[in-house]
mmCIF file with all atom_site columns, C-alpha atoms in Angstrom:
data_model
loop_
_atom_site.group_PDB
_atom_site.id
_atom_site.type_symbol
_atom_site.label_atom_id
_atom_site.label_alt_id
_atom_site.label_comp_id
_atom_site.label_asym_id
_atom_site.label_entity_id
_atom_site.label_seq_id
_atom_site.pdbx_PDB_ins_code
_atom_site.Cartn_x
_atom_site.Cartn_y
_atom_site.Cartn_z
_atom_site.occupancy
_atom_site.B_iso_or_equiv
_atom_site.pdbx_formal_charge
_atom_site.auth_seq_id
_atom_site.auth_comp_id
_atom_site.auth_asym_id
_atom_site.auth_atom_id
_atom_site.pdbx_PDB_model_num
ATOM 1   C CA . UNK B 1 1   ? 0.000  0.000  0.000   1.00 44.00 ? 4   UNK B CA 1
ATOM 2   C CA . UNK B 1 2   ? 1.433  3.455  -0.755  1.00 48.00 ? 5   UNK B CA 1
ATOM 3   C CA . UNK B 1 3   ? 2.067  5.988  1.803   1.00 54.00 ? 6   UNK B CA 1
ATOM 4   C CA . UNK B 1 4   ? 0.006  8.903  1.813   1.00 68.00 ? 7   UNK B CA 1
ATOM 5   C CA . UNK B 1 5   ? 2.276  12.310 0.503   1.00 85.00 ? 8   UNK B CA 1
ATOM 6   C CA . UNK B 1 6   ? 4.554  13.611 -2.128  1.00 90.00 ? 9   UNK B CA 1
ATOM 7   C CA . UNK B 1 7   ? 7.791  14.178 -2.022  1.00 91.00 ? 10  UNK B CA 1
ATOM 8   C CA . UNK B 1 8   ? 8.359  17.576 -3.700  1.00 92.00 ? 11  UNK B CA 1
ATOM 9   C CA . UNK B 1 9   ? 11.918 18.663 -5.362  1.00 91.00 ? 12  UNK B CA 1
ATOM 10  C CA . UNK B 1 10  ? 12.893 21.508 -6.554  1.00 89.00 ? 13  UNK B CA 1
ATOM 11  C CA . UNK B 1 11  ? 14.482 21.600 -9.511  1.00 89.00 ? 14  UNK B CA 1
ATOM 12  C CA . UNK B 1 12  ? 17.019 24.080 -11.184 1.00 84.00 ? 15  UNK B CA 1
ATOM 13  C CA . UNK B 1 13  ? 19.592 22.147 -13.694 1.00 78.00 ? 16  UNK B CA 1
ATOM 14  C CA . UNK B 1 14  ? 22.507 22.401 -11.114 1.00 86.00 ? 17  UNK B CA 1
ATOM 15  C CA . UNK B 1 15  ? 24.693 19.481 -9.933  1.00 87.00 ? 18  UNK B CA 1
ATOM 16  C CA . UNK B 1 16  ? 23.231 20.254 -6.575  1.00 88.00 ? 19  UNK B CA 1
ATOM 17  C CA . UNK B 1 17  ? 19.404 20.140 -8.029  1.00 86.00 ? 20  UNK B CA 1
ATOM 18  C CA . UNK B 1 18  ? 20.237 17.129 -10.088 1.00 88.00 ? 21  UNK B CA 1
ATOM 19  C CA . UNK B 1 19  ? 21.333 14.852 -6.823  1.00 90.00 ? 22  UNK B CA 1
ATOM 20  C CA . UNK B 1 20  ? 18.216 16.342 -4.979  1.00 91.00 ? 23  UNK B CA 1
ATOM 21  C CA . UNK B 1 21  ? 16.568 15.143 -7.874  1.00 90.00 ? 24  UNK B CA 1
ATOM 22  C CA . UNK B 1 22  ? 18.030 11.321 -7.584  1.00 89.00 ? 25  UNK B CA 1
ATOM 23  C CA . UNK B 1 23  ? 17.263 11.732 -3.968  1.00 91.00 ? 26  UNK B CA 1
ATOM 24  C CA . UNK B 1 24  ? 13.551 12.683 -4.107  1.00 90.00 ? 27  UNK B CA 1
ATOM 25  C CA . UNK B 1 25  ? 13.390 9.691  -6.347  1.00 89.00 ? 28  UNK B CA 1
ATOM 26  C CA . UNK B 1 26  ? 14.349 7.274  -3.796  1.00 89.00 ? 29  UNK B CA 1
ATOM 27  C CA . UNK B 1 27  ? 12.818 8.450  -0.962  1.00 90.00 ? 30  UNK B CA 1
ATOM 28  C CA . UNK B 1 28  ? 9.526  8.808  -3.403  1.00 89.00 ? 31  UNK B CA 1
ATOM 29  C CA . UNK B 1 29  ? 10.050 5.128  -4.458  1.00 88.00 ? 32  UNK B CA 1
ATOM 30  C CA . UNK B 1 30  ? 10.657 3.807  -0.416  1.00 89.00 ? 33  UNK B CA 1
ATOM 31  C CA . UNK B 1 31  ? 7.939  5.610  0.803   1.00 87.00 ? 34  UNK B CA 1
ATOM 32  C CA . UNK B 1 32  ? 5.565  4.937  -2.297  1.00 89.00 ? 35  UNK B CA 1
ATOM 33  C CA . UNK B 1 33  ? 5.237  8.516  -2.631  1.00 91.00 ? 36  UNK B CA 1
ATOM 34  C CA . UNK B 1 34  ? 4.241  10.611 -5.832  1.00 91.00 ? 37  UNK B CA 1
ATOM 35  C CA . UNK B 1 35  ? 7.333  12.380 -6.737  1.00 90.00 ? 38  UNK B CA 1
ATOM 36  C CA . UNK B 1 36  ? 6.728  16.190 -7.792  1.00 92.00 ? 39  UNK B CA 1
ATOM 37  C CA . UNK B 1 37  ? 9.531  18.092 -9.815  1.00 91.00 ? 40  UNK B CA 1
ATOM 38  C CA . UNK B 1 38  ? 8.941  21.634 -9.572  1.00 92.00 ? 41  UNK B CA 1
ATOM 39  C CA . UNK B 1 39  ? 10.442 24.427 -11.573 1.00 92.00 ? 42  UNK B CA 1
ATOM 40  C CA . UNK B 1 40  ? 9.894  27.715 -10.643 1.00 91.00 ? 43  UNK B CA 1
ATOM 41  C CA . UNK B 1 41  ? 10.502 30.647 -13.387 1.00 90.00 ? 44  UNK B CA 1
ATOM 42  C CA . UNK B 1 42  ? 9.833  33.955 -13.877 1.00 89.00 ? 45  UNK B CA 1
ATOM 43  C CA . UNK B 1 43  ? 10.145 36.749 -16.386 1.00 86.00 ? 46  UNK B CA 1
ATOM 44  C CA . UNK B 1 44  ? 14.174 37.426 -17.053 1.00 83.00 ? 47  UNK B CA 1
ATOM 45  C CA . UNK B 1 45  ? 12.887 41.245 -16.557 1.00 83.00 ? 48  UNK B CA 1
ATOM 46  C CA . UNK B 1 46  ? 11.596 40.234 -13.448 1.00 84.00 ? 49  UNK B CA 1
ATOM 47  C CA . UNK B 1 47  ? 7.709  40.476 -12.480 1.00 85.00 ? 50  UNK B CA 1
ATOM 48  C CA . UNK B 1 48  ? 7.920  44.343 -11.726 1.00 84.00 ? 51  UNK B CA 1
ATOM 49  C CA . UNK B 1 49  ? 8.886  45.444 -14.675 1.00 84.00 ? 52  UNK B CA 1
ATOM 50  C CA . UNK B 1 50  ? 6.442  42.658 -16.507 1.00 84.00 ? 53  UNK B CA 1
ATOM 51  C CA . UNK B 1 51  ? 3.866  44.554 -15.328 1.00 85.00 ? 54  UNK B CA 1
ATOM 52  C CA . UNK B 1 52  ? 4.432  47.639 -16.816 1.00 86.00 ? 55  UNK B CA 1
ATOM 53  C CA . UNK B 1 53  ? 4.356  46.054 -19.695 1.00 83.00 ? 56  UNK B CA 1
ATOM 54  C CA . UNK B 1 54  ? 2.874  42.953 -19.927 1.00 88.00 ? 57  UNK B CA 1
ATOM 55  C CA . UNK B 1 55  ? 2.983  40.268 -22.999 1.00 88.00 ? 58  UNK B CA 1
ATOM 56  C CA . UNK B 1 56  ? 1.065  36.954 -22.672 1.00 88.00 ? 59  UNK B CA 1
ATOM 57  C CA . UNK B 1 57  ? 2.739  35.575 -26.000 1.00 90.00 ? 60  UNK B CA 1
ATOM 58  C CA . UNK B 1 58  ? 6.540  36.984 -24.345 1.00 88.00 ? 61  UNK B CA 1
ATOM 59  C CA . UNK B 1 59  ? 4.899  34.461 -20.747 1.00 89.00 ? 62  UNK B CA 1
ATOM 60  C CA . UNK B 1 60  ? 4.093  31.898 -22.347 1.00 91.00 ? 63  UNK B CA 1
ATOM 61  C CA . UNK B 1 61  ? 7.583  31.526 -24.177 1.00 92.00 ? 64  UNK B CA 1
ATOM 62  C CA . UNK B 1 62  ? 9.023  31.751 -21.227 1.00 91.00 ? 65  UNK B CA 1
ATOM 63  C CA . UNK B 1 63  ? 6.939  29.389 -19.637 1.00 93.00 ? 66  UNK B CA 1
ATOM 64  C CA . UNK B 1 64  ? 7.816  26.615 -22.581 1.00 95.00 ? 67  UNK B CA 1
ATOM 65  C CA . UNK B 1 65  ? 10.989 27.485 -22.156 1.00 94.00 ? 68  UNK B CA 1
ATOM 66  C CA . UNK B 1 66  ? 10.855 26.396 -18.333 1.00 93.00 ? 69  UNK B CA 1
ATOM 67  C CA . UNK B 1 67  ? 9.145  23.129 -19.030 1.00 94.00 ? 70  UNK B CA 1
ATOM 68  C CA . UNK B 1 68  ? 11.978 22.216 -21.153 1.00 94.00 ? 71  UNK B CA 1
ATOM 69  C CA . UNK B 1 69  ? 14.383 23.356 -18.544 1.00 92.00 ? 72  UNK B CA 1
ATOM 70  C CA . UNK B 1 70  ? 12.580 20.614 -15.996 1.00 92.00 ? 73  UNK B CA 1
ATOM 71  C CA . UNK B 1 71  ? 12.599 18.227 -18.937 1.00 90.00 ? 74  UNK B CA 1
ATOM 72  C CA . UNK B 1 72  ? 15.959 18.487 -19.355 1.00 90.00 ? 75  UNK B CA 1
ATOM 73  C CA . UNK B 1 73  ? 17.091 18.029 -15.889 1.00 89.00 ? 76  UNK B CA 1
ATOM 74  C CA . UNK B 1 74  ? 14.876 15.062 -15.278 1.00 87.00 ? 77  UNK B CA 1
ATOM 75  C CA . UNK B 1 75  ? 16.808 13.637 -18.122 1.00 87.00 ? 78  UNK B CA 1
ATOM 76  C CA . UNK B 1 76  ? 20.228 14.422 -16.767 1.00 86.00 ? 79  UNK B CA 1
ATOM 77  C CA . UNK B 1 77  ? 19.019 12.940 -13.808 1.00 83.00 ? 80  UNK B CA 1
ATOM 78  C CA . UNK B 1 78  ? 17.569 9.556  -14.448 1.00 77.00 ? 81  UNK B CA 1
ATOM 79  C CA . UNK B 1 79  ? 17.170 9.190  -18.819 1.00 79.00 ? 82  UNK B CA 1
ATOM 80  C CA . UNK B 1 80  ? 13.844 11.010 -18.792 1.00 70.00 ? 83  UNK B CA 1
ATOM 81  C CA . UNK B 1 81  ? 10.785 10.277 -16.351 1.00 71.00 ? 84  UNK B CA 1
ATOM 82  C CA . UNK B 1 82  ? 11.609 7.362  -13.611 1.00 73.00 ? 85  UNK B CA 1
ATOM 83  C CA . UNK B 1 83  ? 9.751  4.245  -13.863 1.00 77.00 ? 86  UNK B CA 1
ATOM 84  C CA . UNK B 1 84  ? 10.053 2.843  -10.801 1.00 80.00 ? 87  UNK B CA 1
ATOM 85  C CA . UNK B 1 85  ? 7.798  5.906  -8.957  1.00 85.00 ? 88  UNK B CA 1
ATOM 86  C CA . UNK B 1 86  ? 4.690  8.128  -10.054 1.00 87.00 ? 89  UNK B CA 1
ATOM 87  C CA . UNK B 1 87  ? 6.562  11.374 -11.134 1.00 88.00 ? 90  UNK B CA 1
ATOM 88  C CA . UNK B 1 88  ? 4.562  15.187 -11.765 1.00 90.00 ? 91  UNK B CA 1
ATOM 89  C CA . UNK B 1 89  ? 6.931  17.657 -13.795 1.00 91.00 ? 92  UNK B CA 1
ATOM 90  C CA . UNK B 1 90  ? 5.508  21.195 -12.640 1.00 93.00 ? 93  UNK B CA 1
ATOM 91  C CA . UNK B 1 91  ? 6.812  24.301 -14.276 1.00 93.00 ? 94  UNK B CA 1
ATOM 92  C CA . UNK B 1 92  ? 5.409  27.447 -12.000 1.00 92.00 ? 95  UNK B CA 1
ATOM 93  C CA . UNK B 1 93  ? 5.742  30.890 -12.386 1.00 89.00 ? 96  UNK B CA 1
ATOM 94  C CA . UNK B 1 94  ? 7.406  31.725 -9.121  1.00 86.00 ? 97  UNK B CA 1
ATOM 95  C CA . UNK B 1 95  ? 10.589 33.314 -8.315  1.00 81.00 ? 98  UNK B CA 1
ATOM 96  C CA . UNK B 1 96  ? 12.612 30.693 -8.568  1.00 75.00 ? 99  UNK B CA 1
ATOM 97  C CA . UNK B 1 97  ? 13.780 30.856 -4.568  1.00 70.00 ? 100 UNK B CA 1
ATOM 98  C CA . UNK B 1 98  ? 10.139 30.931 -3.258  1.00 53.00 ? 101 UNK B CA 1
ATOM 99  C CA . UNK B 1 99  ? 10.185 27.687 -1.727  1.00 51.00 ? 102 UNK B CA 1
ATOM 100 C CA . UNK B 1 100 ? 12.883 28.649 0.301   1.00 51.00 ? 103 UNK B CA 1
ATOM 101 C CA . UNK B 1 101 ? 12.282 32.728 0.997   1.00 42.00 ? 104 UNK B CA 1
ATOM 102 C CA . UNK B 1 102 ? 7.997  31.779 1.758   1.00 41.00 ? 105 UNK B CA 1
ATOM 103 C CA . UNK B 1 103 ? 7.854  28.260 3.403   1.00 38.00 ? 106 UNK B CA 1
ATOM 104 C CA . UNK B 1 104 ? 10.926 27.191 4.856   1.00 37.00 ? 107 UNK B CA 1
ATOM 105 C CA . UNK B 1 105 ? 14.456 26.709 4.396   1.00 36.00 ? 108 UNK B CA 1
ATOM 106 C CA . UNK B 1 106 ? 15.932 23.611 2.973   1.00 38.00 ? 109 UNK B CA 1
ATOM 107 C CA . UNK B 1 107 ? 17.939 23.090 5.523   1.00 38.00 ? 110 UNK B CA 1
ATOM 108 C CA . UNK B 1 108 ? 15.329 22.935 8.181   1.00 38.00 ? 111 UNK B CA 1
ATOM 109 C CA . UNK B 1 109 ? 12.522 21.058 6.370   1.00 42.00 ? 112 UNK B CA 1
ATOM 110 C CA . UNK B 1 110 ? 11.059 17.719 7.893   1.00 43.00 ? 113 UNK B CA 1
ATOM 111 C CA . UNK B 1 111 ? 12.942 15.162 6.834   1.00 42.00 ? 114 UNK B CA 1
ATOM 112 C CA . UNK B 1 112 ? 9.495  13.565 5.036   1.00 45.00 ? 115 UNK B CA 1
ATOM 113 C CA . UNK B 1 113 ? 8.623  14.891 1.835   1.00 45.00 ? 116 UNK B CA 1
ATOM 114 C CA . UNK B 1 114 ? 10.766 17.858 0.857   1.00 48.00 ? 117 UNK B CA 1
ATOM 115 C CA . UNK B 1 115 ? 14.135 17.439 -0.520  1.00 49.00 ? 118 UNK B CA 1
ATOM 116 C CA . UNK B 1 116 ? 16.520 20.328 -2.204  1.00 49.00 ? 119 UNK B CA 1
ATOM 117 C CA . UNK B 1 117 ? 19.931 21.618 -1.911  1.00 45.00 ? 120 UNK B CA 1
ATOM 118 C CA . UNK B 1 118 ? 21.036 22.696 1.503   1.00 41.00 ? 121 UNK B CA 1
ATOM 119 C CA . UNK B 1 119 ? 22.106 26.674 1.484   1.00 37.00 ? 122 UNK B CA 1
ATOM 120 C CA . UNK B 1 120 ? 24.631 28.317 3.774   1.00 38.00 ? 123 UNK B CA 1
ATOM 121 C CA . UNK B 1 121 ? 21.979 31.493 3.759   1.00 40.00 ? 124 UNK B CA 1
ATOM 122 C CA . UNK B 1 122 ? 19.879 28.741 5.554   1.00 39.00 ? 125 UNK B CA 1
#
């Protein structure tokens, strides 16, 4: 019977990201968890200055562009999507350290669940 949860990663193409990514798997595939690779992404101007001048066609390459970004690390990471655990790819528009700056830090998460990169910033 599968355990009730995700495991949630967050991705960003680095070496660091990459074995967070490999982790998340295996602790995903122990605990029978869904495994959720997120990518966070934002305009390279930045949201402020997006909105004074906003372009949904400009968004929405940028938003393709960050799906392939999380494709691309998932296949650095394990040859494409892993078999061996129910995996969700999930590009968001975010800035990309939101995880860390609005929940918590990765260094002080539970140990269920959330796996990233540790940061000396904490």
């Amino acid at each position: 019977m599968a355990a009730a949860g995700q495991v949630v990663v967050g991705v960003s193409g680095s070496l660091a990201g990459l074995a967070a990514l490999r982790t998340a798997v295996r602790v995903g595939r122990k605990g029978g968890r869904v495994l959720v690779a997120v990518l966070a992404w934002e305009p390279p101007e930045g949201e402020v200055l997006y909105v004074r001048n906003p372009d949904s066609a400009w968004a929405a390459r940028c938003a393709r562009e960050a799906a392939a970004r999380l494709d691309r690390a998932c296949a650095e990471a394990f040859g494409g999507t892993p078999s061996e655990v129910t995996a969700v790819r999930r590009a968001v528009r975010a800035r990309p350290d939101w995880p860390r700056t609005r929940t918590t830090s990765w260094s002080s998460a539970p140990a269920r669940g959330l796996v990233g990169p540790r940061s000396a910033a904490g």
